[in-house]
Short mmCIF file of C-alpha atoms in Angstrom, two decimals:
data_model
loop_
_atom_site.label_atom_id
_atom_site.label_comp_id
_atom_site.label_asym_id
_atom_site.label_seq_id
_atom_site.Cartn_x
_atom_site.Cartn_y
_atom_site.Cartn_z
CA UNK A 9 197.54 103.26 83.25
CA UNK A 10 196.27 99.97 81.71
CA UNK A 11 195.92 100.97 78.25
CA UNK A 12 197.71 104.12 75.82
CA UNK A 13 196.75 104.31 72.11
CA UNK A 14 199.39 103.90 70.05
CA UNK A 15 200.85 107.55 68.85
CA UNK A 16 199.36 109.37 71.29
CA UNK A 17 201.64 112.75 72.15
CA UNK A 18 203.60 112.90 75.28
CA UNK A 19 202.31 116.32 76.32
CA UNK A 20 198.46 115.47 75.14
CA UNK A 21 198.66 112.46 77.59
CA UNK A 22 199.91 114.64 80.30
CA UNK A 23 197.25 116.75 80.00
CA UNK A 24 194.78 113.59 79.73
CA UNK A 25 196.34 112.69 82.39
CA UNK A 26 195.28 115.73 84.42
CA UNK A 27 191.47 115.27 83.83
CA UNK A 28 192.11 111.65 85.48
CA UNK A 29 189.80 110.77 88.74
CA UNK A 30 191.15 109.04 91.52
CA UNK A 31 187.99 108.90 93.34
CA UNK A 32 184.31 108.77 93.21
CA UNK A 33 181.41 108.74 95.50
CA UNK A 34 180.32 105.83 96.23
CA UNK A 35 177.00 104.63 95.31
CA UNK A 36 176.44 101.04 95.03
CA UNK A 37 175.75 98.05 97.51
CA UNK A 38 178.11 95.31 98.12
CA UNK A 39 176.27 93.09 95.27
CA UNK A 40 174.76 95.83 92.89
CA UNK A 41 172.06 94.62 90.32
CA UNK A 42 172.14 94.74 86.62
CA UNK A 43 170.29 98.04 87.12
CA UNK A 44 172.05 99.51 89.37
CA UNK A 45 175.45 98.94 87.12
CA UNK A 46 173.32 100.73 84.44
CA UNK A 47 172.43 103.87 86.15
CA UNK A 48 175.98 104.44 88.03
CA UNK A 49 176.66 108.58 87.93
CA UNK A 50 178.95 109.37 85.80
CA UNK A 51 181.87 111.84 86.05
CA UNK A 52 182.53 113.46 82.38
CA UNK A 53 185.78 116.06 82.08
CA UNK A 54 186.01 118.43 78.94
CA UNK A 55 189.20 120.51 78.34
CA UNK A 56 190.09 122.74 75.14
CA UNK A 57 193.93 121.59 74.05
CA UNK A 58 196.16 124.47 73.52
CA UNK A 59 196.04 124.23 69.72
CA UNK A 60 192.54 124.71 69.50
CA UNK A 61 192.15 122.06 66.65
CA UNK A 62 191.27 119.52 69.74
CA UNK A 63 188.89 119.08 72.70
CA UNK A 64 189.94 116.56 75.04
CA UNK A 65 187.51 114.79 77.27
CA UNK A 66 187.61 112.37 80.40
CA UNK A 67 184.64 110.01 81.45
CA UNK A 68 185.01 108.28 85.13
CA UNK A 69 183.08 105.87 86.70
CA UNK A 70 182.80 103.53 89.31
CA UNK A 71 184.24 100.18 89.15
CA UNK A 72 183.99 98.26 92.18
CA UNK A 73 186.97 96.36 93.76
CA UNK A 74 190.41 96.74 92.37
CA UNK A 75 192.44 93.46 92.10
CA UNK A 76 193.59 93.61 95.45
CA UNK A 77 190.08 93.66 96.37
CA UNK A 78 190.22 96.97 98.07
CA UNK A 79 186.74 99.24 97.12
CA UNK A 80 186.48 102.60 95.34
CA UNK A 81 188.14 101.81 92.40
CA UNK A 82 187.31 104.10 89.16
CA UNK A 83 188.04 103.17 85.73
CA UNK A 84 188.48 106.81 83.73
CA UNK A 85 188.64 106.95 79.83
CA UNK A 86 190.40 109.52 78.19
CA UNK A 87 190.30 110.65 74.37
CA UNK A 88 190.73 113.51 72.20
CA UNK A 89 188.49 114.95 69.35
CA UNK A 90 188.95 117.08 66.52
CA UNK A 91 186.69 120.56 66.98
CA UNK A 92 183.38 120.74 64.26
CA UNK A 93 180.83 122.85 63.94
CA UNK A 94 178.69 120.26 63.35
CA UNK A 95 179.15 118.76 66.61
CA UNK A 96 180.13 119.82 70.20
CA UNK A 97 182.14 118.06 72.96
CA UNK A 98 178.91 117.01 74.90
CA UNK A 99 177.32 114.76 72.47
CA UNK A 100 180.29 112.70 73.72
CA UNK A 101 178.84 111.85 76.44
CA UNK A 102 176.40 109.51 74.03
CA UNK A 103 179.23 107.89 72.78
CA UNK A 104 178.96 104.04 72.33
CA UNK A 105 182.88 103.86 72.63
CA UNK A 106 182.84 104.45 76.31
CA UNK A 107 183.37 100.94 78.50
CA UNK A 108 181.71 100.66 81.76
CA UNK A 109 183.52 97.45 83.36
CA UNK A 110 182.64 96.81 87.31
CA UNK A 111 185.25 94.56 89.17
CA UNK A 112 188.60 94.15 89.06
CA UNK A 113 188.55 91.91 86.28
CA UNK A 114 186.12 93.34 83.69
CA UNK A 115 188.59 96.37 84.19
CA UNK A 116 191.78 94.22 83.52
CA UNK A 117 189.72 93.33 79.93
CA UNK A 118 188.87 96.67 79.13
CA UNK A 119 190.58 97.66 75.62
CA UNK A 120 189.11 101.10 74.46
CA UNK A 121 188.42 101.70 70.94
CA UNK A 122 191.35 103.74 68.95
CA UNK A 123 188.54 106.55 68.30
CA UNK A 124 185.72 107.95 70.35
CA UNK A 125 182.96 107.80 68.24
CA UNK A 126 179.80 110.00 67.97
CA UNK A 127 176.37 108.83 68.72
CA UNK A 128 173.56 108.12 65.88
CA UNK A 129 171.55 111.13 65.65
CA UNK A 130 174.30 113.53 67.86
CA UNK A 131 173.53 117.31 67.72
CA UNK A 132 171.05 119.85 68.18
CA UNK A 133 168.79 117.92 67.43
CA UNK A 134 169.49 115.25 69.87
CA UNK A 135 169.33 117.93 72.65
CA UNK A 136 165.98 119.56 71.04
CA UNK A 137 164.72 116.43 71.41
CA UNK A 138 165.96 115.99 75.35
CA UNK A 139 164.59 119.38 76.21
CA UNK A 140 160.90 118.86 75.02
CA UNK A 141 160.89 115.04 76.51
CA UNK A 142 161.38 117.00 79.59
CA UNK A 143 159.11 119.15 81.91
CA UNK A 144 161.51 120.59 83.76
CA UNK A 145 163.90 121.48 81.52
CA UNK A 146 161.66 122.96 79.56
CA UNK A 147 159.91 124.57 82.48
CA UNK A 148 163.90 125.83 83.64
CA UNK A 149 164.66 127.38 79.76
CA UNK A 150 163.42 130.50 80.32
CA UNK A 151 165.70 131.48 82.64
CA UNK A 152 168.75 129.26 82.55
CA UNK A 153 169.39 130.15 79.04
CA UNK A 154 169.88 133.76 79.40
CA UNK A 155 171.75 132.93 83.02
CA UNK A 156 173.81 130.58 81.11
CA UNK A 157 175.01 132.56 77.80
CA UNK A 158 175.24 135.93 80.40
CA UNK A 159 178.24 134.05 82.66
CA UNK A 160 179.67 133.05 79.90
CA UNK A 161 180.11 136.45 78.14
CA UNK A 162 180.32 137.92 81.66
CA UNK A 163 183.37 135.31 82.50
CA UNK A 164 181.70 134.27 85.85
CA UNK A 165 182.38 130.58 86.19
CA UNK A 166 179.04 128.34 87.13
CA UNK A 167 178.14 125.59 89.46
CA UNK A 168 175.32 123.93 88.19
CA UNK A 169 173.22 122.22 90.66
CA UNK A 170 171.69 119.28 90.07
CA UNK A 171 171.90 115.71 91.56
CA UNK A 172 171.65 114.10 88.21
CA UNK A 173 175.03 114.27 85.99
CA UNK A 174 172.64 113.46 83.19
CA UNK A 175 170.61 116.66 83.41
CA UNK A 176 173.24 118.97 83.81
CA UNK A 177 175.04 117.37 80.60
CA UNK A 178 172.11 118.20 79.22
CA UNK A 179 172.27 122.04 79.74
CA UNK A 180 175.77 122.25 78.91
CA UNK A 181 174.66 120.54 75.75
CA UNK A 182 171.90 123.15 75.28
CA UNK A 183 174.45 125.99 76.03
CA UNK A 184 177.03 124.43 73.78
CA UNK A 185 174.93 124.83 70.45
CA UNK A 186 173.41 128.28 71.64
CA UNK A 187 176.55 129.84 70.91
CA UNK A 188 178.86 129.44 68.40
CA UNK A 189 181.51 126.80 67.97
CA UNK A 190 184.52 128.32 68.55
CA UNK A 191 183.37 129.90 71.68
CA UNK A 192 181.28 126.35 73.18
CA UNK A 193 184.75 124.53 72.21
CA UNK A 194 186.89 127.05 74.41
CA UNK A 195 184.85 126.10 77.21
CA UNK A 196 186.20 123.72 80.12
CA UNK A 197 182.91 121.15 81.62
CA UNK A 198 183.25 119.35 84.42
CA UNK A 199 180.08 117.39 85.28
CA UNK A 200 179.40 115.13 88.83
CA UNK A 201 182.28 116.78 90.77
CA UNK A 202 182.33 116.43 94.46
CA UNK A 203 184.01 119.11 96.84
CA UNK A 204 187.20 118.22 96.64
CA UNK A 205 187.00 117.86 92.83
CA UNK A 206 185.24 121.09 92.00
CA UNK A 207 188.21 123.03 93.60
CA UNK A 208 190.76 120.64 91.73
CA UNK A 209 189.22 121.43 88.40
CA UNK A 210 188.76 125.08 89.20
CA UNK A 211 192.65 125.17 89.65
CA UNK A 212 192.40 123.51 86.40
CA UNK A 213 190.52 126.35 84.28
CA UNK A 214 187.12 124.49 84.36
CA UNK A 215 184.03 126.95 83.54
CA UNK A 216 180.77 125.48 84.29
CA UNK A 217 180.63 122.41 87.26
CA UNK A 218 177.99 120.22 87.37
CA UNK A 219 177.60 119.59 90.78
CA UNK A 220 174.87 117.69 93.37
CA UNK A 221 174.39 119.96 96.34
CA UNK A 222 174.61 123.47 97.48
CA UNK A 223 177.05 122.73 99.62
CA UNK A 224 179.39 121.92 97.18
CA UNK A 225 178.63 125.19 95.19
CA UNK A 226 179.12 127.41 98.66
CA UNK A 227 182.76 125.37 98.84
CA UNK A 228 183.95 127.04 95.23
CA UNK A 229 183.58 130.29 96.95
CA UNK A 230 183.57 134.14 94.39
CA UNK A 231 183.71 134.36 91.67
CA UNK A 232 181.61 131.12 91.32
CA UNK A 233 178.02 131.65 90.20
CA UNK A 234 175.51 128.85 91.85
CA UNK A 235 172.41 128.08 89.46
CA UNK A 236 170.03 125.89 90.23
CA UNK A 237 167.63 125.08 87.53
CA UNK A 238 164.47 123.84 90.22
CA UNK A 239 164.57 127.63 91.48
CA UNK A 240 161.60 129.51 89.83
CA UNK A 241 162.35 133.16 89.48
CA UNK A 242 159.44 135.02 89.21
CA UNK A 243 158.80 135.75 85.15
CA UNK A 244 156.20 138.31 85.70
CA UNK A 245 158.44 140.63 87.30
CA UNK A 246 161.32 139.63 84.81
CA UNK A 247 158.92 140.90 82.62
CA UNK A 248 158.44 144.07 84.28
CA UNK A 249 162.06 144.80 84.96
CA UNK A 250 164.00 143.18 82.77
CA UNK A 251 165.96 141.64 84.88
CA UNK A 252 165.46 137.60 86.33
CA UNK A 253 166.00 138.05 90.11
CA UNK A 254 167.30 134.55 91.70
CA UNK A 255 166.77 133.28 95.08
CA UNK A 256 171.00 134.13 95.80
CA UNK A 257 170.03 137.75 95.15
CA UNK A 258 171.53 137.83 92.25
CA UNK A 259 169.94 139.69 88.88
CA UNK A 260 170.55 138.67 85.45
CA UNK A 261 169.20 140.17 82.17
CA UNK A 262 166.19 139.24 80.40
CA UNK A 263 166.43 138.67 76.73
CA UNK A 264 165.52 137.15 73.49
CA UNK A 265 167.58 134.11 73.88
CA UNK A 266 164.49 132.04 75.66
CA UNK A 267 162.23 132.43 73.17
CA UNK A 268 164.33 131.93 70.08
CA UNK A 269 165.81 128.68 71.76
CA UNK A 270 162.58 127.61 72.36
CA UNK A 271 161.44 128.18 68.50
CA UNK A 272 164.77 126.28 67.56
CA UNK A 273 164.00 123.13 69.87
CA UNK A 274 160.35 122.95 68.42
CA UNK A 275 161.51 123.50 64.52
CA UNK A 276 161.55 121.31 62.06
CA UNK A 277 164.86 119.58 62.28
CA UNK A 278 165.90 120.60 59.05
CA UNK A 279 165.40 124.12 59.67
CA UNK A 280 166.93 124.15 62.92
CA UNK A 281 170.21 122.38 61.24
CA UNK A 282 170.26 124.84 58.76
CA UNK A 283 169.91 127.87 60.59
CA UNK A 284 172.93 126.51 63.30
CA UNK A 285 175.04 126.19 60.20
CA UNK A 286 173.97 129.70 58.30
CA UNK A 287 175.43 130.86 62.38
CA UNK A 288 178.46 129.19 62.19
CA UNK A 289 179.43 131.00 58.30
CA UNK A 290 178.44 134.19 59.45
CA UNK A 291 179.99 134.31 62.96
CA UNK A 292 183.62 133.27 61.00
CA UNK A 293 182.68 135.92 58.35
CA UNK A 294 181.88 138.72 61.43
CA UNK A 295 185.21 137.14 63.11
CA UNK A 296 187.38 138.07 60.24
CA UNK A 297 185.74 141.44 59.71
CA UNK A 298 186.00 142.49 63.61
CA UNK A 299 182.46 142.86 64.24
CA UNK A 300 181.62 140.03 66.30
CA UNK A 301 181.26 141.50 69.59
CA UNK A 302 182.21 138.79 72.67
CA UNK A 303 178.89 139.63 74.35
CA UNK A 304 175.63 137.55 74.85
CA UNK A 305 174.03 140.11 72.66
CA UNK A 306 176.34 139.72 69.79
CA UNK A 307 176.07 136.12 70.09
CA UNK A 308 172.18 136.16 70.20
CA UNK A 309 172.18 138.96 67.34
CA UNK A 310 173.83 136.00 64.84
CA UNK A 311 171.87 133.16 66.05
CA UNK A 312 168.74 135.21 65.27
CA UNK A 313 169.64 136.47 61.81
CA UNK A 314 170.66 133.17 60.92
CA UNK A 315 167.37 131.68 62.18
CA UNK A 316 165.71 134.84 60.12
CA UNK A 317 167.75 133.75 56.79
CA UNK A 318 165.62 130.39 57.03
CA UNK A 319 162.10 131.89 57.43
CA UNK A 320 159.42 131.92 54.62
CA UNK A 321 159.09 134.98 52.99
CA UNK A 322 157.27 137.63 54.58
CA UNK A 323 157.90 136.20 57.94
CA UNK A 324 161.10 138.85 58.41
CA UNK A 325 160.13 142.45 59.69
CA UNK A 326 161.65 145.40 59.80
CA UNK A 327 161.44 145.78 63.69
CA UNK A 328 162.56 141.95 64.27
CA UNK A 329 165.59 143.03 61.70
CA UNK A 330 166.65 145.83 63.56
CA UNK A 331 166.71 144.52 67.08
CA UNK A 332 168.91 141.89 66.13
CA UNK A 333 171.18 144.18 63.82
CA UNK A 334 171.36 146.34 66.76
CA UNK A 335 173.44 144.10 68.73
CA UNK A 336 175.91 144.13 65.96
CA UNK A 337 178.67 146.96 65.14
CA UNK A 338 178.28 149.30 62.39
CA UNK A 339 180.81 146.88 60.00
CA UNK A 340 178.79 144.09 60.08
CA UNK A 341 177.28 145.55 57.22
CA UNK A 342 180.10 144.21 55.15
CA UNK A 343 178.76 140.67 55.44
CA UNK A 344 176.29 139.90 52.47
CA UNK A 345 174.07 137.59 55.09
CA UNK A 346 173.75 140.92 57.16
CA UNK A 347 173.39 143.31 54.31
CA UNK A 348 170.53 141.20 52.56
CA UNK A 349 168.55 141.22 55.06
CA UNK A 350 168.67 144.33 56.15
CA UNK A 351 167.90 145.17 52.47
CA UNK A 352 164.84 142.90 52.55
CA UNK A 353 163.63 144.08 55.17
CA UNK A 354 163.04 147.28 53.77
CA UNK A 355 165.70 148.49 56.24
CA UNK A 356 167.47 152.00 55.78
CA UNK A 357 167.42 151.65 51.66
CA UNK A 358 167.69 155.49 50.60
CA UNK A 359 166.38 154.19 47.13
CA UNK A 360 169.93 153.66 45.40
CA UNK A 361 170.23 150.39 46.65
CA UNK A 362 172.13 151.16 49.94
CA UNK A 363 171.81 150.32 52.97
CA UNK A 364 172.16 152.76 55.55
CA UNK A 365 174.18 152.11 58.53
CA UNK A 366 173.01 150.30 61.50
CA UNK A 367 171.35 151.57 64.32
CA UNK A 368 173.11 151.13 67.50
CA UNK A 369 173.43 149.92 71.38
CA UNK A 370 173.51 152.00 74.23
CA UNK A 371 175.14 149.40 77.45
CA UNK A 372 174.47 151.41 80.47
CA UNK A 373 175.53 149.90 84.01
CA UNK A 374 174.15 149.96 87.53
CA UNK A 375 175.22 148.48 90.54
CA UNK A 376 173.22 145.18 91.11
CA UNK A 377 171.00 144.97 93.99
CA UNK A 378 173.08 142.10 95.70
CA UNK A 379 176.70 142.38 96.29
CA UNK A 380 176.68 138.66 94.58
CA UNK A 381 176.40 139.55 91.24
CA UNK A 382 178.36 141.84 88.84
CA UNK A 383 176.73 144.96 87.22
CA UNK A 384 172.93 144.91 85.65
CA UNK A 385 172.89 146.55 82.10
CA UNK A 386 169.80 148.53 79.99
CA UNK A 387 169.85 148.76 76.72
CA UNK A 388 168.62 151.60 74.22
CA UNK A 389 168.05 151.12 70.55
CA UNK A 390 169.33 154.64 68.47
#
């Protein structure tokens, strides 16, 4: 270790320590250009502490020769950041407190700031912004959303395949702000992992690998989930069924969550902002009541009446109202957010001014076509 910040806890630096790579694939020439240095991969670490005040994150990346001249070294950086809800652990990865020294002594002059700082202009917004500068991750949305948020809530760890660490930072940063905060922050990332790696931070309670090949995904082995956001599942079908069928044979559910993240990427920024905040205030109010259900639905259900509690007037229906109340229990009713808009909405009133309770969700399960996957659910409205 070159460098500690002063104070830092014995048992947080142990488990900084933990996150620490050793190696890296190599990617550079003996004499790398200025360019070259620029666009090295990098290998980014996120781990929830214990206390859940704290997310602690790890960013390796090549370096070159050590000072014994030998190749493969990797300078790592290590810091830990107080939880928001107004941020998430991968806008991070923007930070302009990480150093990026190549040879042995660049990395003997590296002093790291005491504090990891955010990036101008970090958080849904930055990523809204990502998403519709790119084709293909807009293209991917769809489908990747709903597989995303389903393994999640389903508790089927991912390997996310993509050779570009930057792209699959990028969907964990779309992920991370399509649920709430407390539930993105609990999550474990680990993005540019290698074989050996993966299997290293799998023992190490990591959720979602980003990883470069196939062949790496195959190595994690069940329960591991391989995505791969250039497969293009056929939407007319989902569409038919319900249900996106992947090229591993496995079937996830179609939903809602597609089309309201694409309506929060192409908002105004204001209103997008907003409506993220109105989620985080009612998904500590359903918390404390006991009626926020650890599903996709029930996350889906608050990020859509939140989103509702921002639209112009007359833009609410009843139908749009119910399908999202539906994913919630029958006490979420106790929450004012939830009860005014059922009320607006003309929902249930029995003309005294009450609100009638909500209508509920039938889960039904079937076995899924492909011993892959875990069980397909319908749904009926009541």
């Amino acid at each position: 270790m070159l460098y500690r910040t002063v104070g830092l806890e014995p048992e947080v630096e142990q488990q900084l320590l933990g996150l620490v790579s050793d190696d890296l694939p190599g990617t550079l020439p003996d004499f790398p250009s200025r360019q070259q240095l620029a666009d090295r991969p990098v290998r980014f670490r996120v781990m929830p502490d214990t206390s859940e005040e704290f997310t602690l994150i790890c960013r390796s990346i090549e370096a070159g020769l050590d000072h014994t001249r030998r190749p493969g070294n990797v300078f790592t950086q290590g810091a830990v950041v107080t939880r928001t809800g107004a941020s998430r652990a991968m806008d991070y990865w923007f930070s302009p407190s990480w150093l990026s020294p190549f040879g042995a002594e660049q990395v003997r002059l590296a002093v790291p700031a005491d504090e990891l700082l955010l990036p101008e202009g970090f958080g849904f917004e930055s990523v809204a912004a990502r998403v519709r500068n790119d084709h293909d991750l807009l293209a991917a949305l769809p489908w990747m959303i709903d597989a995303l948020v389903y393994c999640v809530y389903m508790g089927l760890p991912v390997a996310l395949v993509d050779p570009r660490p930057d792209r699959c930072a990028a969907w964990l940063g779309l992920l991370s702000w399509a649920i709430e905060e407390r539930s993105a922050s609990n999550l474990a990332f680990a993005v540019y992992e290698d074989r050996r790696s993966a299997q290293a931070m799998a023992d190490h309670g990591a959720f979602v690998f980003g990883v470069a090949d196939h062949a790496t995904a195959a190595g994690l082995g069940s329960p591991v989930v391989t995505l791969d956001p250039s497969w293009e599942p056929d939407d007319t079908q989902a569409a038919i069924t319900g249900l996106w069928t992947l090229p591993s044979g496995m079937s996830i559910p179609k939903t809602d969550w597609a089309r309201l993240m694409v309506d929060l990427v192409w908002a105004p920024p204001e209103r997008a902002r907003r409506a993220l905040e109105v989620r985080e205030g009612l998904a500590q109010g359903l918390r404390r009541l006991e009626a926020l259900p650890r599903t996709s639905e029930g996350q889906l259900a608050t990020l859509h009446l939140a989103y509702l509690s921002e639209a112009e007037p007359g833009e609410v229906s009843e139908q749009i109202v119910r399908g999202a109340l539906a994913m919630l229990p029958p006490g979420a009713l106790a929450h004012p957010l939830v009860r005014k808009l059922a009320s607006d909405a003309g929902m249930g009133n029995d003309g005294g001014g009450n609100v009638q309770p909500l209508p509920t969700v039938t889960l039904s399960a079937r076995p899924a076509p492909s011993m892959s996957g875990p069980p397909e659910y319908t749904q009926a409205v009541e």
